[in-house]
Amino acid sequence: MSELIHLTIDGRAVTAAPGTLLINAAKAVGIEVPSFCYYDGLSLQAACRMCLVEVEKTPKLQVGCTLPVAEGMVVHTDSPQVHEARKGTLEFLLTNHPLDCPVCDKGGECELQDMTFRYGMGESRFLEQKQHSDEEQWSPVVFYDKPRCILCYRCVRICDEGMGVKALGVGNRGAVSVIEPNHFDHLECDECGMCIDICPVGALTSGTYRYKTRPWEMKHVGTICTHCADGCKTTLGVRNNEIIRGNNRDRSGINGEFLCIKGRYAADFVNSPERLQSPMVRKNGRLEPVSWSEALGAAARKVAEMKSRSGKFAVIGSNHTTNEENYYLQKFAREALGTNNIDHHRTGDVPSLLDALSANDALSPNKDTLATTADLYDRKAILVISSDLSQQHPFLAFQIRANYRHHNAHIYTVTPGPVREQDLAVRSIITAPGRELADVETLRAQLKSEPELVIVFGDAIKGDAIRKLVAFGDSLGIPVKYVCLLDYSNSRGASDMGLSPDFGPGYRAATARGLAYDEILAATGLDVLWVVGANPLKHAELASPGAFVIVQEMFLTETAQRADIVFPAASAYEKTGTVTNVCGEVQRLKGGVQVMGTKPDLEILGLLSKEMGVNLGMWSADKVLEEIRKNVHGYNIPLPVIATGGAAQTAPVNGRVPATSRPDLIQSARDTLFTSGTLGRYCKKLNSTLEAPGALYSERP
Ligand code: SF4
Ligand code: SF4
Ligand code: SF4
Ligand code: FES
């Protein structure tokens, strides 16, 4: 390591690595140098001059955000001269600023407002009439208020560098510069809202939040996004029991400040008028609202009747419900209903990956072979196979782009069509379906020269193909980690908790093999089908016409419409529990709102087992997590880590997985940035964007 630089900042002796920017060297010792255009992780702009500092033996004030530290440098960040400069900069920035803080969305969390309070002048010397221009709406998500803009270009840089979208640019020159969409007068972009969030003032505002509330009037609840499998932390802004926005400005959690449109704005399904708010029982052919006790009693009686006649039961679980709910559901199926006929929509072949790693003497499923989301940011090389990451896994794509920008990572892509990541790739291959592994082979020599590799693969690689892929990775002679992509917020937890006909929690063999997903739907003699948070009848018929169907759901989906009893379920934003993301990282949910009449699935199952006279243990999320920590290998996660908003990675198996691979059952739902299964159907914000629903592997504007 090169020698450290010694300097003095505000009288304090400071050491920093060569190349460190002064603004960061100061920050490391708790000295704040105010800034607007400087933004951690983005390219340098030096546009605002807010960060001016005094450096002894230099004739003029220096720009702290672009100045590298130098040996012996003596810096003053708090001198009268520096204060004067900040005052001047602020006075200039406010020349045409409307100062409409009382009605501005950013009021209360505005960096310009904060700086003006701290360093600004009491009065401005500019008395000229301010130039007004009307707000512009660029999309259902993004609005622009030109006079508020201080031209820091953070928005342009985050869209270009962070998102790889390049939807924003700068029009005109000098004092008449403006921020503009690059596509005529509107945006055709990811609608992620990163530009809005990063804007230090209220120049960019969001279609969901604007003029609805002030930051201090909301409750801020940190939880996990309930859409894709990446597991981003989102802080819900809740007012009057309504989620008004999501953001992650405190950069806590695995995703830092990143959120895509779904994590930031797609929470309006919670208050959809189509939410089910009362249990329903079919009477004279129609579903009629009934009390909880009537519905619970009817379900328990039906189960008892069918059990007394040795009836055939089956259960289909969810990719969205918590680990505790999934664990309890498989227990309910196996112990209360007495069946191993339990499955869920499998969106990726995790069991085969865990098995392939277990079968290899040199490897095993652990932190050396299973990548975390952080690995995608700091490993030297990444190979993406058969996934349009920017559409299907926006956060993973963001990590890889940041890795490329900050560490010059080598990216390889093997995909059936164009993907955004190929713009960064040292080698990209467009492949025909089914040829993925053959095409990966052509990379072998190149990959061997990498010091390490993470392989990220989609649902085209499953069953034996995963075993071949692991053998291929092993043949490279370098450390290789894997990510088996999955679709939804707890697809991984559904698998780990044993929503499977072959294995129970932690991939332990089931006492007897039950019916798989397709076999359940095709079975002719089924007596009771129990469905929790899934919609299997959207694309399939139930072959047992006489089956009694019980559904726990948020909406009257195709499956709920066929049900005989429907229980209204709470969403992830309304309950506690844990979920496991695509990389096996366990995080805790925290409920932010309540929807009248609904209950969490765990409570519904607990009440049902009580009604049925079966003791499955307490149904509080904490109690069930305790049981999971004891019984499920790899899930003995440190509680303080998840209790404080962190993520704990699991490796839920330490041996072969006793499962017959059914590659035909493994299929991604092909959701895009603007779709999200059933939840997406009820998100007005997602459906209102010009880009919805979008397509995978398509050229973007
Ligand atoms: S919403 Fe996202 S993709 Fe669209 S312009 Fe803003 S940063 Fe770019
Ligand atoms: S819109 Fe906001 S982020 Fe973009 S340049 Fe203006 S002030 Fe900066
Ligand atoms: S990337 Fe996935 S987890 Fe993250 S905000 Fe988007 S949908 Fe939610
Ligand atoms: S923060 Fe340094 S010039 Fe803007």
XYZ file of C-alpha atoms and ligand atoms in Angstrom:
729
model
C 0.000 0.000 0.000
C 1.319 3.431 -0.887
C 2.282 5.726 1.951
C -0.368 7.784 3.682
C -0.578 11.540 3.214
C -0.390 13.755 6.314
C -2.260 17.019 6.393
C -3.991 19.352 8.808
C -7.686 20.229 8.607
C -9.037 22.852 11.009
C -6.062 22.289 13.281
C -6.461 18.508 13.380
C -3.787 16.133 12.149
C -5.334 13.948 9.442
C -3.970 11.051 7.425
C -5.482 9.897 4.163
C -4.624 7.640 1.255
C -3.086 9.354 -1.772
C -5.774 10.508 -4.173
C -8.365 11.064 -1.432
C -10.433 14.155 -2.110
C -10.231 16.791 0.544
C -14.001 16.715 1.096
C -13.755 13.020 1.993
C -10.622 13.348 4.115
C -12.483 15.979 6.157
C -15.616 13.843 6.372
C -13.586 10.904 7.679
C -12.662 12.941 10.759
C -16.149 14.379 11.229
C -15.639 17.725 9.507
C -18.375 18.566 7.037
C -17.484 20.530 3.946
C -20.832 21.638 2.507
C -21.514 20.594 -1.064
C -24.264 20.483 -3.641
C -22.865 19.073 -6.861
C -20.468 16.617 -5.239
C -22.112 13.259 -4.719
C -20.465 10.145 -3.401
C -20.077 7.563 -6.123
C -20.783 9.878 -9.062
C -18.258 11.602 -11.333
C -16.906 14.991 -10.224
C -18.655 18.093 -11.502
C -17.259 21.100 -9.614
C -20.261 23.168 -10.639
C -21.584 24.825 -7.492
C -18.578 26.197 -5.548
C -20.253 25.462 -2.235
C -17.275 23.419 -1.062
C -14.646 26.179 -1.222
C -11.966 25.863 1.464
C -8.897 27.831 2.410
C -5.577 26.103 1.799
C -2.528 27.821 3.245
C 0.038 29.013 0.702
C -2.472 29.042 -2.165
C -3.624 32.425 -3.369
C -7.343 31.640 -3.785
C -9.941 29.470 -2.129
C -9.855 25.898 -3.432
C -12.639 23.558 -4.543
C -12.715 20.870 -1.827
C -14.629 18.300 -3.878
C -11.972 17.997 -6.582
C -8.826 18.754 -4.596
C -6.722 15.672 -3.785
C -4.959 15.743 -0.433
C -1.228 16.585 -0.489
C 1.547 16.089 2.029
C 1.778 18.925 4.535
C -1.373 20.647 3.312
C -2.952 22.956 5.905
C -6.668 23.486 5.326
C -9.267 25.725 6.965
C -12.910 24.843 6.331
C -14.426 27.186 8.870
C -12.564 30.470 8.471
C -14.254 33.874 7.996
C -13.097 33.872 4.358
C -14.715 30.477 3.737
C -17.935 31.607 5.404
C -18.032 34.687 3.187
C -17.572 32.496 0.116
C -20.432 30.205 1.154
C -22.641 33.215 1.727
C -21.841 34.482 -1.744
C -22.449 31.108 -3.361
C -25.817 30.804 -1.667
C -26.789 34.335 -2.579
C -26.035 33.499 -6.188
C -27.930 30.191 -6.105
C -30.923 32.036 -4.689
C -30.834 34.807 -7.315
C -33.758 33.364 -9.213
C -34.812 30.733 -6.736
C -38.521 31.162 -5.935
C -38.036 30.610 -2.178
C -41.401 28.888 -2.075
C -40.258 26.582 0.719
C -43.652 26.639 2.482
C -45.247 24.825 -0.446
C -42.200 23.027 -1.858
C -42.141 19.234 -1.516
C -38.526 19.342 -0.450
C -39.164 21.736 2.448
C -37.872 20.166 5.649
C -35.394 17.919 3.880
C -33.904 20.384 1.388
C -30.135 20.752 1.268
C -30.396 24.317 -0.052
C -32.745 25.263 2.778
C -30.390 23.716 5.343
C -27.325 25.453 3.913
C -29.124 28.781 3.723
C -30.101 28.528 7.375
C -26.522 27.740 8.319
C -24.465 29.921 6.022
C -26.814 32.214 4.103
C -27.322 35.946 4.349
C -30.337 37.326 6.159
C -31.275 39.351 3.092
C -30.530 39.234 -0.597
C -29.119 42.174 -2.506
C -30.930 41.069 -5.666
C -34.171 42.977 -5.885
C -35.005 42.252 -9.522
C -38.203 40.486 -10.444
C -37.649 36.728 -10.522
C -38.208 34.898 -13.777
C -40.984 32.394 -13.480
C -41.594 29.359 -15.623
C -44.301 26.765 -15.201
C -43.700 23.300 -13.869
C -43.262 20.643 -16.513
C -44.545 17.100 -16.243
C -42.108 14.727 -17.905
C -43.857 11.485 -16.950
C -46.450 10.247 -14.403
C -43.499 9.942 -12.039
C -41.238 12.937 -12.733
C -42.089 16.670 -12.601
C -39.598 19.543 -13.120
C -39.786 23.014 -11.560
C -37.139 24.937 -13.443
C -36.713 28.024 -11.222
C -35.889 25.824 -8.233
C -33.038 24.057 -10.072
C -29.515 24.961 -8.922
C -27.831 23.139 -11.830
C -25.816 20.705 -9.797
C -26.270 17.994 -12.474
C -26.682 15.243 -9.908
C -29.831 14.097 -11.743
C -28.066 13.900 -15.095
C -25.191 11.914 -13.610
C -27.270 9.441 -11.586
C -29.410 8.690 -14.637
C -26.387 8.240 -16.883
C -23.831 6.664 -14.554
C -25.995 5.015 -11.914
C -28.897 3.828 -14.032
C -27.212 3.555 -17.428
C -30.330 5.175 -18.914
C -29.100 8.647 -19.984
C -32.625 10.071 -20.061
C -31.625 13.540 -18.833
C -29.361 16.176 -20.304
C -28.548 19.870 -20.157
C -30.035 22.355 -22.601
C -28.647 25.807 -23.378
C -25.497 27.293 -21.871
C -24.407 29.350 -18.885
C -27.057 31.208 -16.931
C -29.870 29.928 -19.150
C -28.936 26.257 -18.803
C -31.829 23.931 -18.048
C -32.227 20.251 -17.306
C -34.156 18.517 -20.075
C -35.324 15.039 -21.003
C -33.269 13.643 -23.845
C -36.427 12.348 -25.514
C -38.313 15.416 -26.757
C -40.466 16.823 -23.938
C -40.967 13.635 -21.951
C -39.136 10.769 -20.348
C -38.922 7.275 -21.712
C -36.863 5.754 -18.983
C -36.858 3.427 -15.972
C -39.028 5.878 -13.986
C -36.927 4.928 -10.976
C -37.145 8.336 -9.288
C -33.437 8.257 -8.462
C -33.100 11.717 -10.062
C -35.900 13.046 -7.850
C -34.443 11.591 -4.714
C -30.929 12.802 -5.374
C -31.993 16.362 -6.291
C -30.778 18.543 -3.404
C -33.690 20.949 -3.895
C -37.326 20.634 -4.929
C -36.682 21.011 -8.663
C -37.595 17.412 -9.406
C -40.692 16.149 -7.660
C -42.610 12.919 -7.841
C -46.106 12.301 -9.133
C -46.972 10.219 -6.088
C -45.705 12.478 -3.329
C -45.985 16.053 -4.587
C -48.162 18.428 -2.585
C -49.560 15.601 -0.460
C -47.703 16.027 2.793
C -44.561 17.311 4.501
C -41.751 15.022 5.657
C -42.362 15.690 9.335
C -46.023 14.769 9.059
C -45.185 11.206 8.049
C -44.187 8.136 9.975
C -41.017 6.671 8.421
C -40.963 2.874 8.450
C -37.924 0.956 7.233
C -38.920 -2.351 5.640
C -38.148 -4.487 2.587
C -39.608 -3.963 -0.877
C -42.202 -6.606 -1.675
C -41.772 -6.809 -5.430
C -38.731 -8.502 -6.985
C -36.300 -10.877 -5.300
C -33.468 -8.374 -4.819
C -34.625 -7.374 -1.325
C -34.044 -3.621 -1.325
C -34.638 -1.799 1.912
C -37.242 0.924 1.515
C -38.333 3.525 4.013
C -42.063 3.970 3.688
C -43.423 7.454 4.255
C -46.822 6.831 5.851
C -49.478 9.383 6.567
C -53.043 8.652 7.663
C -52.467 4.955 7.079
C -51.440 5.582 3.454
C -48.010 4.860 1.999
C -47.144 8.052 0.200
C -43.602 7.269 -0.898
C -40.679 4.954 -0.444
C -37.055 6.001 -0.353
C -33.810 4.973 1.235
C -32.107 8.281 1.788
C -30.303 7.096 4.894
C -28.543 4.533 2.687
C -29.100 1.817 5.247
C -29.598 -1.709 3.993
C -27.975 -3.652 1.196
C -29.141 -1.313 -1.555
C -27.735 1.975 -0.260
C -29.966 4.631 -1.773
C -31.038 2.556 -4.781
C -34.670 1.775 -5.436
C -36.450 1.109 -8.705
C -39.950 2.351 -9.490
C -41.477 -0.620 -7.686
C -39.720 -0.062 -4.380
C -40.203 3.695 -4.499
C -43.688 4.174 -5.892
C -45.495 0.850 -6.359
C -47.192 0.649 -2.963
C -50.590 1.934 -4.044
C -51.892 -1.644 -4.331
C -52.137 -1.491 -0.523
C -55.005 0.984 -0.601
C -56.568 -0.303 -3.808
C -60.371 -0.248 -3.616
C -60.202 -3.825 -4.856
C -58.512 -5.106 -1.695
C -60.479 -7.879 -0.015
C -61.519 -6.704 3.433
C -63.860 -9.391 4.610
C -63.800 -13.198 4.564
C -66.165 -14.682 2.003
C -67.980 -17.987 1.801
C -69.734 -19.345 -1.276
C -73.494 -19.516 -0.714
C -75.905 -20.491 -3.475
C -73.057 -20.263 -5.980
C -71.935 -16.746 -4.962
C -69.159 -15.547 -2.680
C -70.829 -13.673 0.185
C -69.033 -11.589 2.846
C -69.200 -13.284 6.257
C -67.626 -12.830 9.681
C -64.170 -14.231 10.471
C -65.652 -16.749 12.874
C -68.103 -18.033 10.267
C -65.387 -18.427 7.629
C -62.912 -20.040 10.033
C -65.597 -22.422 11.271
C -66.635 -23.340 7.728
C -63.030 -24.068 6.704
C -62.341 -26.135 9.826
C -65.550 -28.165 9.354
C -64.712 -28.857 5.713
C -61.205 -30.038 6.603
C -62.557 -32.261 9.404
C -65.167 -33.742 7.072
C -62.634 -34.497 4.353
C -60.131 -35.910 6.808
C -62.789 -38.260 8.185
C -63.349 -39.466 4.600
C -59.563 -39.749 3.956
C -59.864 -36.929 1.459
C -57.047 -35.703 -0.731
C -55.569 -32.312 0.187
C -53.111 -30.054 -1.641
C -51.529 -26.700 -0.859
C -50.012 -24.054 -3.111
C -47.998 -21.404 -1.291
C -46.630 -17.995 -2.121
C -43.474 -16.251 -3.333
C -44.387 -13.159 -1.294
C -45.332 -14.443 2.156
C -42.728 -14.330 4.935
C -40.374 -17.127 5.991
C -42.435 -17.546 9.139
C -45.639 -17.863 7.118
C -44.072 -20.306 4.687
C -42.621 -22.386 7.503
C -45.971 -22.429 9.283
C -47.831 -23.213 6.054
C -45.758 -26.318 5.316
C -46.281 -27.386 8.921
C -50.015 -26.754 8.514
C -50.032 -28.857 5.322
C -47.953 -31.691 6.719
C -49.266 -31.800 10.296
C -52.778 -30.331 10.194
C -53.878 -31.494 6.739
C -51.587 -34.519 6.690
C -50.280 -34.044 3.166
C -46.964 -33.582 1.357
C -48.876 -32.248 -1.655
C -47.410 -28.777 -1.299
C -45.590 -26.579 -3.768
C -45.223 -23.047 -5.064
C -44.510 -21.420 -8.421
C -40.795 -22.163 -8.759
C -39.045 -19.309 -10.518
C -35.453 -20.545 -10.313
C -33.717 -23.842 -9.560
C -32.090 -23.118 -6.189
C -32.314 -26.760 -5.023
C -30.237 -27.928 -7.998
C -27.591 -25.279 -7.339
C -27.332 -26.223 -3.658
C -27.202 -29.882 -4.624
C -24.572 -29.330 -7.326
C -22.362 -27.468 -4.857
C -22.884 -30.183 -2.226
C -21.991 -32.912 -4.716
C -18.626 -31.363 -5.403
C -15.928 -32.440 -2.943
C -14.099 -29.172 -3.273
C -17.139 -26.944 -2.795
C -20.210 -26.606 -0.644
C -23.044 -24.091 -0.459
C -21.593 -21.399 1.777
C -20.340 -17.857 1.636
C -17.437 -18.926 -0.593
C -19.752 -20.224 -3.290
C -22.988 -18.241 -2.906
C -22.635 -14.573 -3.800
C -24.165 -11.708 -1.836
C -25.500 -8.527 -3.378
C -22.308 -6.843 -2.110
C -20.212 -9.327 -4.125
C -21.760 -7.996 -7.300
C -20.311 -4.611 -6.380
C -16.800 -5.660 -5.486
C -15.851 -8.894 -7.255
C -13.465 -8.503 -10.169
C -15.555 -10.230 -12.845
C -19.261 -10.970 -13.358
C -20.828 -13.323 -15.902
C -24.554 -12.794 -16.560
C -26.337 -15.679 -18.264
C -29.875 -15.511 -19.617
C -31.276 -12.577 -17.731
C -32.251 -9.043 -18.625
C -31.035 -7.809 -15.251
C -31.995 -4.151 -15.693
C -35.600 -5.243 -16.225
C -35.827 -8.249 -13.932
C -33.314 -7.429 -11.196
C -32.828 -3.666 -11.169
C -30.764 -3.585 -7.980
C -28.394 -6.343 -9.067
C -27.949 -4.478 -12.356
C -27.232 -1.262 -10.411
C -24.574 -3.075 -8.343
C -22.870 -4.392 -11.450
C -22.864 -0.978 -13.121
C -21.388 0.583 -9.968
C -18.758 -2.169 -9.863
C -17.817 -1.390 -13.452
C -17.595 2.360 -12.767
C -15.784 2.232 -9.461
C -13.616 -0.892 -9.812
C -13.425 -1.427 -13.535
C -14.940 -4.897 -13.118
C -14.982 -7.147 -16.170
C -18.551 -7.880 -17.220
C -19.528 -10.758 -19.517
C -23.043 -11.321 -20.833
C -24.587 -14.347 -22.548
C -28.216 -13.480 -23.220
C -30.875 -14.277 -25.818
C -31.255 -10.603 -26.750
C -29.825 -7.141 -26.111
C -29.376 -6.131 -22.474
C -28.145 -2.922 -20.899
C -25.173 -4.644 -19.257
C -23.673 -5.477 -22.639
C -22.687 -1.813 -23.038
C -20.214 -2.389 -20.192
C -19.151 -5.883 -21.183
C -15.664 -6.940 -22.203
C -17.491 -9.644 -24.128
C -21.184 -10.080 -24.828
C -22.790 -12.943 -26.683
C -26.341 -13.080 -28.013
C -27.337 -16.691 -27.880
C -30.163 -18.866 -29.135
C -32.440 -20.374 -26.445
C -31.005 -23.681 -25.233
C -27.506 -22.799 -26.395
C -26.553 -20.758 -23.330
C -24.043 -23.209 -21.902
C -22.458 -23.962 -25.274
C -21.942 -20.242 -25.741
C -20.554 -19.839 -22.224
C -17.946 -22.470 -23.225
C -16.530 -20.051 -25.780
C -15.608 -17.770 -22.865
C -13.645 -20.403 -20.965
C -10.131 -19.243 -21.854
C -10.971 -15.603 -21.186
C -12.615 -16.356 -17.833
C -9.649 -18.450 -16.715
C -7.524 -15.331 -16.744
C -9.840 -13.544 -14.296
C -8.789 -13.585 -10.627
C -12.350 -14.425 -9.484
C -15.865 -14.599 -10.891
C -19.542 -14.341 -9.948
C -21.933 -16.213 -12.245
C -25.494 -14.886 -12.266
C -27.938 -17.098 -14.151
C -31.626 -17.037 -15.011
C -34.267 -19.740 -15.313
C -32.927 -21.052 -18.633
C -30.201 -22.770 -16.600
C -31.831 -25.466 -14.483
C -31.499 -29.108 -13.513
C -28.504 -30.768 -15.159
C -27.539 -27.517 -16.823
C -26.769 -26.137 -13.356
C -24.560 -29.141 -12.618
C -22.714 -28.517 -15.890
C -22.390 -24.849 -15.031
C -20.894 -25.614 -11.621
C -18.485 -28.093 -13.262
C -17.580 -25.373 -15.747
C -16.994 -22.877 -12.919
C -14.860 -25.447 -11.133
C -12.768 -26.013 -14.262
C -11.744 -22.361 -14.376
C -9.402 -22.815 -11.430
C -10.460 -19.516 -9.850
C -12.846 -18.748 -6.976
C -16.383 -18.735 -8.397
C -19.604 -17.714 -6.683
C -23.138 -18.157 -7.983
C -26.478 -16.368 -7.953
C -29.499 -18.391 -9.065
C -32.013 -15.735 -10.077
C -35.560 -15.886 -8.714
C -38.544 -13.654 -9.323
C -40.253 -12.446 -6.182
C -39.565 -10.989 -2.753
C -39.534 -14.321 -0.957
C -39.184 -16.928 -3.695
C -35.997 -18.015 -1.998
C -37.716 -18.298 1.377
C -40.521 -20.388 -0.142
C -37.902 -22.898 -1.268
C -35.765 -22.757 1.890
C -38.832 -23.186 4.129
C -39.929 -26.321 2.284
C -42.958 -25.369 0.182
C -42.061 -28.455 -1.804
C -43.432 -31.950 -2.302
C -39.892 -33.355 -2.025
C -38.412 -31.621 0.961
C -39.279 -29.749 4.113
C -37.507 -26.743 5.693
C -33.750 -26.676 5.064
C -34.080 -29.160 2.162
C -34.578 -32.180 4.420
C -36.305 -35.044 2.617
C -40.077 -35.206 3.056
C -41.445 -38.373 4.692
C -43.055 -39.247 1.383
C -43.034 -37.449 -1.938
C -46.185 -35.408 -2.571
C -47.730 -33.944 -5.703
C -45.902 -31.129 -7.439
C -47.503 -27.884 -8.684
C -48.599 -29.206 -12.063
C -49.695 -32.549 -10.591
C -51.882 -30.758 -8.046
C -53.666 -28.848 -10.782
C -53.961 -31.965 -12.967
C -55.115 -34.331 -10.193
C -58.659 -35.527 -10.752
C -59.563 -36.688 -7.267
C -58.544 -33.640 -5.247
C -60.930 -32.833 -2.373
C -59.455 -29.654 -0.929
C -57.066 -27.177 -2.576
C -55.603 -24.580 -0.234
C -53.958 -21.584 -1.919
C -52.022 -18.895 -0.067
C -50.966 -15.746 -1.944
C -50.753 -17.363 -5.364
C -52.865 -17.360 -8.489
C -52.386 -20.763 -10.121
C -55.729 -20.618 -11.922
C -54.739 -17.545 -13.917
C -53.183 -19.712 -16.594
C -54.464 -23.202 -15.754
C -57.642 -25.129 -15.089
C -58.235 -27.205 -11.987
C -58.800 -30.778 -13.163
C -60.826 -31.720 -10.061
C -64.202 -30.060 -10.672
C -65.472 -30.945 -7.220
C -62.450 -29.716 -5.254
C -63.259 -27.411 -2.357
C -60.982 -24.378 -2.780
C -59.826 -22.217 0.135
C -57.823 -19.103 -0.710
C -55.889 -16.540 1.354
C -55.477 -13.486 -0.887
C -55.367 -9.723 -1.117
C -57.485 -9.480 -4.277
C -60.260 -11.383 -6.007
C -57.871 -13.069 -8.434
C -58.883 -15.789 -10.896
C -58.106 -18.347 -8.178
C -60.039 -16.460 -5.489
C -63.033 -16.237 -7.836
C -63.073 -20.031 -8.018
C -62.802 -20.378 -4.227
C -65.412 -21.630 -1.802
C -63.895 -19.711 1.096
C -61.689 -16.627 0.788
C -59.687 -15.075 3.645
C -58.517 -11.456 3.139
C -54.755 -11.340 3.636
C -52.420 -8.532 4.678
C -49.566 -7.501 2.368
C -45.871 -7.380 3.251
C -46.205 -3.676 4.080
C -48.736 -4.549 6.769
C -46.854 -7.156 8.779
C -43.667 -8.250 10.475
C -41.546 -11.268 9.686
C -38.475 -12.046 7.603
C -37.849 -12.572 3.901
C -34.840 -14.026 2.077
C -33.637 -12.377 -1.098
C -32.199 -13.836 -4.275
C -28.729 -14.044 -2.714
C -29.976 -15.759 0.434
C -29.818 -12.598 2.541
C -32.423 -12.608 5.325
C -33.966 -9.266 6.265
C -36.770 -8.170 8.522
C -40.105 -6.693 7.454
C -41.748 -4.000 9.497
C -45.422 -3.208 9.037
C -46.188 0.409 8.146
C -49.943 0.425 7.567
C -53.027 -1.614 8.334
C -55.901 -2.438 6.043
C -59.122 -2.934 7.897
C -60.508 -6.448 7.797
C -57.306 -8.192 6.715
C -54.987 -10.428 8.715
C -51.433 -11.628 8.076
C -51.362 -15.140 6.578
C -49.556 -16.392 9.673
C -52.434 -15.306 11.882
C -55.010 -16.777 9.503
C -53.201 -20.137 9.623
C -52.829 -19.918 13.404
C -56.538 -19.202 13.887
C -57.447 -22.013 11.514
C -55.275 -24.572 13.279
C -56.809 -23.506 16.585
C -60.301 -23.863 15.102
C -59.309 -27.292 13.854
C -58.009 -28.252 17.297
C -54.447 -28.778 16.050
C -51.518 -27.355 18.006
C -48.884 -26.052 15.590
C -47.283 -23.764 18.158
C -47.651 -20.040 18.644
C -48.252 -18.021 15.552
C -46.345 -14.859 16.386
C -43.649 -14.057 13.822
C -40.927 -13.903 16.498
C -41.859 -17.290 17.950
C -41.894 -18.953 14.540
C -38.549 -17.338 13.686
C -37.140 -18.864 16.874
C -38.294 -22.260 15.659
C -36.815 -21.655 12.215
C -33.496 -20.631 13.759
C -33.409 -23.906 15.666
C -34.657 -26.229 12.927
C -33.533 -24.877 9.574
C -29.870 -25.264 8.766
C -28.230 -21.938 7.968
C -31.102 -19.916 9.419
C -29.549 -19.505 12.844
C -28.941 -15.926 11.834
C -27.715 -13.303 14.303
C -30.854 -11.509 15.492
C -29.160 -8.162 16.248
C -28.089 -7.965 12.592
C -31.596 -8.213 11.203
C -33.184 -6.310 14.099
C -31.044 -3.297 13.232
C -31.998 -3.370 9.557
C -29.077 -5.488 8.337
C -28.999 -8.588 6.168
C -27.685 -12.003 7.217
C -26.772 -14.448 4.478
C -27.853 -18.071 4.812
C -26.627 -21.296 3.257
C -29.615 -23.476 4.092
C -28.136 -26.894 3.359
C -25.009 -28.840 4.158
C -25.488 -31.893 2.039
C -27.169 -33.262 -1.066
C -30.700 -32.034 -1.783
C -33.122 -34.957 -1.894
C -35.089 -33.664 -4.859
C -35.815 -34.935 -8.313
C -35.263 -31.974 -10.542
C -38.331 -30.942 -12.505
C -36.838 -28.374 -14.876
C -40.182 -28.104 -16.680
C -41.696 -26.608 -13.516
C -39.086 -23.887 -13.192
C -40.163 -20.828 -15.025
C -39.698 -17.148 -14.423
C -42.857 -15.049 -14.738
C -40.840 -12.696 -16.997
C -41.858 -9.637 -15.037
C -40.318 -6.377 -16.220
C -39.554 -3.140 -14.409
C -43.224 -2.244 -14.724
C -44.962 -5.510 -13.876
C -45.020 -7.484 -10.664
C -47.413 -10.415 -10.806
C -50.704 -9.858 -9.004
C -49.382 -6.862 -7.058
C -48.475 -5.078 -10.281
C -51.997 -5.489 -11.635
C -53.280 -3.335 -8.772
C -50.532 -0.659 -8.891
C -51.916 2.364 -10.680
C -48.511 4.018 -10.749
C -46.843 1.121 -12.544
C -49.649 0.802 -15.040
C -49.770 4.514 -15.791
C -46.228 4.788 -17.137
C -45.664 5.029 -20.855
C -43.125 2.222 -20.615
C -45.448 -0.338 -18.952
C -45.452 -3.274 -19.255
C -42.197 -3.293 -21.275
C -40.480 -6.318 -22.721
C -37.376 -8.256 -21.879
C -34.414 -8.244 -24.235
C -35.673 -5.324 -26.285
C -33.659 -2.378 -27.545
C -34.397 0.672 -25.420
C -34.983 4.211 -26.652
S -36.593 8.483 -13.269
Fe -34.669 7.282 -13.238
S -34.372 6.651 -15.356
Fe -35.922 8.310 -15.377
S -34.796 10.215 -15.696
Fe -34.910 9.924 -13.467
S -33.029 8.794 -12.929
Fe -33.324 8.614 -15.136
S -32.961 19.237 -11.192
Fe -32.128 19.022 -9.127
S -30.516 17.458 -9.336
Fe -30.990 18.206 -11.380
S -29.520 19.849 -11.743
Fe -31.382 20.800 -10.941
S -31.038 20.928 -8.755
Fe -29.541 19.462 -9.535
S -34.950 -3.814 -7.401
Fe -36.540 -5.215 -6.679
S -36.424 -5.163 -4.460
Fe -35.333 -3.370 -5.251
S -36.843 -1.722 -5.292
Fe -36.899 -2.697 -7.282
S -38.491 -4.264 -7.164
Fe -37.969 -3.661 -5.075
S -19.558 20.551 -4.217
Fe -17.654 21.215 -4.883
S -18.123 22.486 -6.547
Fe -20.033 21.685 -5.951
